[in-house]
PDB file of C-alpha atoms and ligand atoms in Angstrom:
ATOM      1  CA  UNK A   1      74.469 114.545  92.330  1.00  0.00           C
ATOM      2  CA  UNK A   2      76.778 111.311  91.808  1.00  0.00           C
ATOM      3  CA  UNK A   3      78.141 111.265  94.967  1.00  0.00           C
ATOM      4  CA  UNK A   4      74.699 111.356  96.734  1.00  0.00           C
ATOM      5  CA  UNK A   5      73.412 108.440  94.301  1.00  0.00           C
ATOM      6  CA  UNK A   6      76.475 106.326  95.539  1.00  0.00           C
ATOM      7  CA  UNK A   7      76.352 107.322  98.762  1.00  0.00           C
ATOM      8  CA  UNK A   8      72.623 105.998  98.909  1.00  0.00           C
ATOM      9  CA  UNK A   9      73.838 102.731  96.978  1.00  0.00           C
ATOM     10  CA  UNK A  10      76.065 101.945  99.529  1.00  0.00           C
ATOM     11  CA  UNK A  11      73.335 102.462 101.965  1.00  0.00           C
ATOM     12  CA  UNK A  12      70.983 100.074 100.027  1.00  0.00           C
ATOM     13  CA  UNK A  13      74.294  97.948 100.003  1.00  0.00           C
ATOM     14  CA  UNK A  14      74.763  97.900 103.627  1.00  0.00           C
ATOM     15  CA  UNK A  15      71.054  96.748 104.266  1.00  0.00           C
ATOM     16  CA  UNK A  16      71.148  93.301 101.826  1.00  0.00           C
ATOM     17  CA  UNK A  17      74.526  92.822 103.659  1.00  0.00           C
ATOM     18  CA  UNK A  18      72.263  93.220 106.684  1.00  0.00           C
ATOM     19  CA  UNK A  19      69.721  90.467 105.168  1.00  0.00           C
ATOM     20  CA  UNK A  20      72.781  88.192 104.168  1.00  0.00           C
ATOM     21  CA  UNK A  21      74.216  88.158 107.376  1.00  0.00           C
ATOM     22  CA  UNK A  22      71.424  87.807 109.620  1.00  0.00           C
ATOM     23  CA  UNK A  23      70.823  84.182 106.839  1.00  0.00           C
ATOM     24  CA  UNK A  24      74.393  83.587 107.512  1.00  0.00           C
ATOM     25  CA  UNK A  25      74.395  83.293 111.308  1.00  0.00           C
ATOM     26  CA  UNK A  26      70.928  80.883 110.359  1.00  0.00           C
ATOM     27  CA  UNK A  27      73.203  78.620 108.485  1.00  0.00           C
ATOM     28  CA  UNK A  28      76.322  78.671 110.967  1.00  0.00           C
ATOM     29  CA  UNK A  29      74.141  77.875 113.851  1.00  0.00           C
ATOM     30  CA  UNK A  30      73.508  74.691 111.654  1.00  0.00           C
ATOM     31  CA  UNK A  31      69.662  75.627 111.117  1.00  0.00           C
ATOM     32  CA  UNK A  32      68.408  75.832 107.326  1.00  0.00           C
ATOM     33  CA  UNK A  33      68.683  79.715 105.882  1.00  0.00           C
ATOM     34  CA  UNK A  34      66.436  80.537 103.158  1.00  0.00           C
ATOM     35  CA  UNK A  35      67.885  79.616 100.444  1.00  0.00           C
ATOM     36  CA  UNK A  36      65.686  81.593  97.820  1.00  0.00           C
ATOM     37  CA  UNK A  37      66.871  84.956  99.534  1.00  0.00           C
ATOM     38  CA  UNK A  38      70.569  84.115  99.840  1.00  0.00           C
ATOM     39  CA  UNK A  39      70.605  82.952  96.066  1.00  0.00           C
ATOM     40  CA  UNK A  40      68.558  87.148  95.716  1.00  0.00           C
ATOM     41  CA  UNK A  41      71.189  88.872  97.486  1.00  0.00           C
ATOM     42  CA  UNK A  42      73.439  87.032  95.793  1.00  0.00           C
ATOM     43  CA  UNK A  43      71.680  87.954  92.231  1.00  0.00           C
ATOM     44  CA  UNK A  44      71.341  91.566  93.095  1.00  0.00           C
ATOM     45  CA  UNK A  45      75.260  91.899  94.326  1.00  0.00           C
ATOM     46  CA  UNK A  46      76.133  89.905  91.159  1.00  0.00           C
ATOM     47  CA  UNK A  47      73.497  92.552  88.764  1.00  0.00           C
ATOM     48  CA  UNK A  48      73.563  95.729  90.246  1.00  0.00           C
ATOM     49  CA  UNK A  49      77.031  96.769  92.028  1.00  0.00           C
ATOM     50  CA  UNK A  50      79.095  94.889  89.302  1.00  0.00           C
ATOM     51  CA  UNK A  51      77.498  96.270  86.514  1.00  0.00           C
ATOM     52  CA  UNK A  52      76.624 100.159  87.981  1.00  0.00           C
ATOM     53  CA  UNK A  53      78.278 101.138  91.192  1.00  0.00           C
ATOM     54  CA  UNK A  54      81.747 100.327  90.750  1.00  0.00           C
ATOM     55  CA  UNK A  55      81.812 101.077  86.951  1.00  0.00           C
ATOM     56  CA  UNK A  56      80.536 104.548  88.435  1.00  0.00           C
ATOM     57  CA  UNK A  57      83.338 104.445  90.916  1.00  0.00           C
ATOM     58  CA  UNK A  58      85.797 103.471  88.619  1.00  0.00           C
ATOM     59  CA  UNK A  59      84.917 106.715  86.255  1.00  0.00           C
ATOM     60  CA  UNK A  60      84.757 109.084  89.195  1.00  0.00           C
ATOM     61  CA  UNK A  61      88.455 107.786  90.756  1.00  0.00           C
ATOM     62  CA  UNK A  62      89.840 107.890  87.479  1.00  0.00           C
ATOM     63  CA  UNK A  63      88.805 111.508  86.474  1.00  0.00           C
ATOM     64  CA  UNK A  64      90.017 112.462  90.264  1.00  0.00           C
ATOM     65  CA  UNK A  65      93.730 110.868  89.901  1.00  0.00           C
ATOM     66  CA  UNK A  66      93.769 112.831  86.500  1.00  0.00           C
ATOM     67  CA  UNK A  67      93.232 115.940  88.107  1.00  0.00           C
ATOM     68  CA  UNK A  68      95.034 115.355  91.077  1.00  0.00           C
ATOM     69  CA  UNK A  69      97.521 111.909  91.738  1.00  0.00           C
ATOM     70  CA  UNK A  70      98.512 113.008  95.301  1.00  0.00           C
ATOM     71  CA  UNK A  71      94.936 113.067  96.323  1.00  0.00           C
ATOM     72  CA  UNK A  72      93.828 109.300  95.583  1.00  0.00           C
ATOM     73  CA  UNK A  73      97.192 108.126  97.363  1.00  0.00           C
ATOM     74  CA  UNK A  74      95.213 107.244 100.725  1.00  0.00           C
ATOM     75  CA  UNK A  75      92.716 105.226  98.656  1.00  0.00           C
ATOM     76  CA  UNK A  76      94.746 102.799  96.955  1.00  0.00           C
ATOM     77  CA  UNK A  77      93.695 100.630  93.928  1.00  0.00           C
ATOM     78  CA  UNK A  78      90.109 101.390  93.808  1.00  0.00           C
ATOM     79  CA  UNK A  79      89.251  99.222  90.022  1.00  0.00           C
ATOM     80  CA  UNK A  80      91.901  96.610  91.515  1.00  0.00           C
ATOM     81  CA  UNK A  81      89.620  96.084  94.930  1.00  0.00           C
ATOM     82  CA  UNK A  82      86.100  96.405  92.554  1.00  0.00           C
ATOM     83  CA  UNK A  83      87.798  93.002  90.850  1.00  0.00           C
ATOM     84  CA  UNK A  84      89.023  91.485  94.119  1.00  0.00           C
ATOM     85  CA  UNK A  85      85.381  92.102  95.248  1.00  0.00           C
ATOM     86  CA  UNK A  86      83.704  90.090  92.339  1.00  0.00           C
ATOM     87  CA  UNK A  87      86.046  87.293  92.847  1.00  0.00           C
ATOM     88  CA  UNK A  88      84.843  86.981  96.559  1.00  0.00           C
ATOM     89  CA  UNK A  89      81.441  87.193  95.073  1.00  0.00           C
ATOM     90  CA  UNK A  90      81.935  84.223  92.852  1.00  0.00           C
ATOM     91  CA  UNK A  91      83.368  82.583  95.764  1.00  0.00           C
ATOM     92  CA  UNK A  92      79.886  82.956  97.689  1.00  0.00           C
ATOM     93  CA  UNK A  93      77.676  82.316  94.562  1.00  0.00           C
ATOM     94  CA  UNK A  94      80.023  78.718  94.363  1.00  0.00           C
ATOM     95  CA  UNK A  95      79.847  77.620  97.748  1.00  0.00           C
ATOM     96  CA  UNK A  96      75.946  78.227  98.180  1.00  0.00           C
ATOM     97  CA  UNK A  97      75.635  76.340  94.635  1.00  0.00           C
ATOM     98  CA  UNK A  98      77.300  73.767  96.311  1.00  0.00           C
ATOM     99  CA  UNK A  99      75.284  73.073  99.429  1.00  0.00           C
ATOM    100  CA  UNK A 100      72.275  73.268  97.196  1.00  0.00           C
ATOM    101  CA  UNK A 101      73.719  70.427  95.213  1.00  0.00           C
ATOM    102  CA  UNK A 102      74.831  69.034  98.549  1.00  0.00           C
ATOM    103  CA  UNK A 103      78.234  68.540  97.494  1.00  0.00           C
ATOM    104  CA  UNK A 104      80.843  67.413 100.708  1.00  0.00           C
ATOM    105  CA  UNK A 105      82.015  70.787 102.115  1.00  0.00           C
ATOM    106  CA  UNK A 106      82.781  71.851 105.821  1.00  0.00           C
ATOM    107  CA  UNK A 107      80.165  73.878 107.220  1.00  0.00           C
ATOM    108  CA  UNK A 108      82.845  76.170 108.824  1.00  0.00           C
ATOM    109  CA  UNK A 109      84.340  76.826 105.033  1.00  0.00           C
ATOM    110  CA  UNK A 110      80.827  77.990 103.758  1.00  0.00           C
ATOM    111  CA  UNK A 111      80.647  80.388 106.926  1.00  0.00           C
ATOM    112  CA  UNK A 112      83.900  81.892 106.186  1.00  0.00           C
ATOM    113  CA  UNK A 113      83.890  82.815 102.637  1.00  0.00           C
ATOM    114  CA  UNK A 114      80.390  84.649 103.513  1.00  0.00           C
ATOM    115  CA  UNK A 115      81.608  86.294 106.133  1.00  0.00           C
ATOM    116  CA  UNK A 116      84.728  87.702 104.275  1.00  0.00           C
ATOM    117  CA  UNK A 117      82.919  88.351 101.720  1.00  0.00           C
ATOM    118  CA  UNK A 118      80.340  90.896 104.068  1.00  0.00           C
ATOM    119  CA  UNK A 119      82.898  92.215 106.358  1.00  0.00           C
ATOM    120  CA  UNK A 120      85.170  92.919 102.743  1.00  0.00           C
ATOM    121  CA  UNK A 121      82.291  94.378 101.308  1.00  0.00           C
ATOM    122  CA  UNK A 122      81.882  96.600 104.752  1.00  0.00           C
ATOM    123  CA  UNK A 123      85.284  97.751 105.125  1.00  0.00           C
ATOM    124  CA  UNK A 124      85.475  98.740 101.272  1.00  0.00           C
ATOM    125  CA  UNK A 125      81.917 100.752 101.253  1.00  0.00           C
ATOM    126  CA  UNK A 126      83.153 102.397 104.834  1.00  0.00           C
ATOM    127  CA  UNK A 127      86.666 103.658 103.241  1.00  0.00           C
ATOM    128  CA  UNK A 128      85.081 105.145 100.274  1.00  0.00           C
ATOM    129  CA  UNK A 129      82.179 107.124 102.671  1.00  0.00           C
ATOM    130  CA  UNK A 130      85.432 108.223 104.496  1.00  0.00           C
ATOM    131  CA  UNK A 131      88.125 109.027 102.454  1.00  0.00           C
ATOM    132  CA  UNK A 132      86.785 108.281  98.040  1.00  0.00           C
ATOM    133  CA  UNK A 133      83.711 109.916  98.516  1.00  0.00           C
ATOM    134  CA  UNK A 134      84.848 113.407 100.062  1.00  0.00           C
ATOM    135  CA  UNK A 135      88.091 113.591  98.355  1.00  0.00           C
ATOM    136  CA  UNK A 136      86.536 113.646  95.196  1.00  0.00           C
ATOM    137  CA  UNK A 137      83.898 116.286  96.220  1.00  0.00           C
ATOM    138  CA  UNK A 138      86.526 118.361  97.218  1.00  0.00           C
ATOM    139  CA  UNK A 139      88.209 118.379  94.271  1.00  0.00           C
ATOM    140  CA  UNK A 140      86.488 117.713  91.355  1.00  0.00           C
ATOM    141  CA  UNK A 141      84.976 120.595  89.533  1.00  0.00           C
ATOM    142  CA  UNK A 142      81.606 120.968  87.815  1.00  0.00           C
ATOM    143  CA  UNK A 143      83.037 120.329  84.354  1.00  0.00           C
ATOM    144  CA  UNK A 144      84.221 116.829  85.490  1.00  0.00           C
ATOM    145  CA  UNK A 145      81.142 115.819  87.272  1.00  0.00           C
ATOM    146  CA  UNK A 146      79.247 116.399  83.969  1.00  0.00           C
ATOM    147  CA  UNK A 147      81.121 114.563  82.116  1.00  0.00           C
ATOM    148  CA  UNK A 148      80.820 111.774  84.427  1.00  0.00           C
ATOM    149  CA  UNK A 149      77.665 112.092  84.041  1.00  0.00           C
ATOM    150  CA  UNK A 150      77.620 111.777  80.418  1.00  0.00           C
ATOM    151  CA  UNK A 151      79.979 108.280  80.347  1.00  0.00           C
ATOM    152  CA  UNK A 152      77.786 106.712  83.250  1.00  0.00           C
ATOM    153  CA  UNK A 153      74.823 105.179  82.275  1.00  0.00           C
ATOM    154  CA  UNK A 154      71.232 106.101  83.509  1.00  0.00           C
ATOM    155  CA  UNK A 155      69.996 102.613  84.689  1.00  0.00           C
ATOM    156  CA  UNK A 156      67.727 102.228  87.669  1.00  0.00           C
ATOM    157  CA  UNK A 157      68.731  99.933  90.675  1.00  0.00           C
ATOM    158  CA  UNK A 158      66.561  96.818  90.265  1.00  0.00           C
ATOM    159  CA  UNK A 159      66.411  96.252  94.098  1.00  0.00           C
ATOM    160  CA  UNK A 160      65.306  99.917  95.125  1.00  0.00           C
ATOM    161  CA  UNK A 161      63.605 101.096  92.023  1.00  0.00           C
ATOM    162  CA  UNK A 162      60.151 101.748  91.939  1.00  0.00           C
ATOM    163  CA  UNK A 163      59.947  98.924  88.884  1.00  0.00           C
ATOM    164  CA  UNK A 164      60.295  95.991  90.977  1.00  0.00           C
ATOM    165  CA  UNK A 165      61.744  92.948  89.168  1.00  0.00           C
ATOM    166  CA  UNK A 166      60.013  89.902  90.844  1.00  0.00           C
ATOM    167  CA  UNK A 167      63.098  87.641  91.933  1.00  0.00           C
ATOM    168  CA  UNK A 168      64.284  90.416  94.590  1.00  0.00           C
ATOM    169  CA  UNK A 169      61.021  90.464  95.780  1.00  0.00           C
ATOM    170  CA  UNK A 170      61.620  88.504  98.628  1.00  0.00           C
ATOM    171  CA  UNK A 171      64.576  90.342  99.611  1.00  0.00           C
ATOM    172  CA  UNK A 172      62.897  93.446  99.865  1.00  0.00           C
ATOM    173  CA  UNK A 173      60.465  91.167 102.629  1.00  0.00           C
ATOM    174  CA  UNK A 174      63.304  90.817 104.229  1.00  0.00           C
ATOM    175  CA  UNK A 175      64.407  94.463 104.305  1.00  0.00           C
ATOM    176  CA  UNK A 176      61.113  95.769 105.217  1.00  0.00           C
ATOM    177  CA  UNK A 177      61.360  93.374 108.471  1.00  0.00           C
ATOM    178  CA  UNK A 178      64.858  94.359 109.378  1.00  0.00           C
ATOM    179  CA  UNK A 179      63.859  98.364 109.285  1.00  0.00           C
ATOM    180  CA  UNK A 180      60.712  97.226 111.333  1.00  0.00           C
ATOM    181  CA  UNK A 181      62.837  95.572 113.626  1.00  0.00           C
ATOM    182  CA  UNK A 182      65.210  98.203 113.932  1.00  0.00           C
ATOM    183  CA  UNK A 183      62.309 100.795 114.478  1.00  0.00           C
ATOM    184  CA  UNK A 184      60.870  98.699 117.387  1.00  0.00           C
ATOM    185  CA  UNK A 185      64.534  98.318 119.288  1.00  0.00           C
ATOM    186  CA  UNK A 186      64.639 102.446 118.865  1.00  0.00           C
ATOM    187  CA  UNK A 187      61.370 102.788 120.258  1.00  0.00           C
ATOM    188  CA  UNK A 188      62.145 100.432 123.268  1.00  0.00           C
ATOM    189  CA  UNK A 189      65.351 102.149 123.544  1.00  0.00           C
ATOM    190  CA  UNK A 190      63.346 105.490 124.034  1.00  0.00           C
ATOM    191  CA  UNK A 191      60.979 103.591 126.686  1.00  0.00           C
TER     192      UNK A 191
HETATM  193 FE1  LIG B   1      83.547 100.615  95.493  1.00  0.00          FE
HETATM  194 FE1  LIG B   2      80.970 101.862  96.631  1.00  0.00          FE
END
């Protein structure tokens, strides 16, 4: 089902925004972040959401506010926020170019156009789990869905596929040492 594909997207989402953050606070306490899996994320957010999940998005909001305009009100400009999204992308992508060329800019600048850029990306995923994502379940019918189906295309997440492609490979290090992480505070918790 579509919805359950995007829904575990934004999971996967949520997790390198995890990875990018936790690199983030690395850099802003004026230590060295890895560089190689910053430039990943940044690869992966530039490959895979731009080019599958929003285009998805995009098809499923617009087939939704054809069948019913009152019910995408609350959501707003979905295509116009997917754009808005990219741009903060490129914003990261630039200022991480530029400390690797060590070009003269202010720590504190770098820091903040990350940081918008996760807590955007945040905010954005959490509206569509709460208000996109069931709206369109409730009212898009079984017809639409397939056809959906038939304008999306069938590509594989890079990231989370089984097919590997080598330069997220060190993300997915990463990832795999956040969930262990997270597993060891739970069990401690339960101790
Ligand atoms: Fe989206
Ligand atoms: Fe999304």
């Amino acid at each position: 089902m579509i919805i359950d594909l995007l829904r575990q997207e934004h999971r996967n989402i949520k997790k390198l925004l995890l990875v990018l953050e936790r690199e983030l606070d690395v850099f802003a306490r004026g230590d060295r972040p890895d560089y190689e899996v910053v430039q990943a994320v940044i690869a992966y957010f530039q490959v895979y959401p731009d080019v599958y999940h929003h285009p998805l998005e995009n098809l499923v909001f617009e087939r939704l506010k054809a069948r019913d305009p009152t019910a995408v009100e609350n959501i707003g400009d979905l295509a116009g926020e997917h754009r808005i999204g990219s741009e903060r992308l490129r914003r990261v992508a630039q200022a991480i170019e530029s400390v690797l060329a060590d070009r003269e800019l202010l720590r504190q600048d770098i820091s903040d156009i990350i940081r918008d850029f996760i807590e955007h990306e945040r905010r954005h995923i959490a509206m569509e789990d709460r208000d996109f994502f069931p709206t369109a379940v409730r009212v898009l019918q079984p017809q639409d869905w397939a056809d959906i189906t038939l304008r999306s295309t069938d590509q594989k997440d890079p990231l989370f596929s089984e097919v590997v492609e080598e330069r997220f490979d060190a993300v997915r290090g990463h990832i795999i040492q956040l969930e262990q992480e997270a597993e060891a505070e739970r069990l401690g918790a339960l101790c």
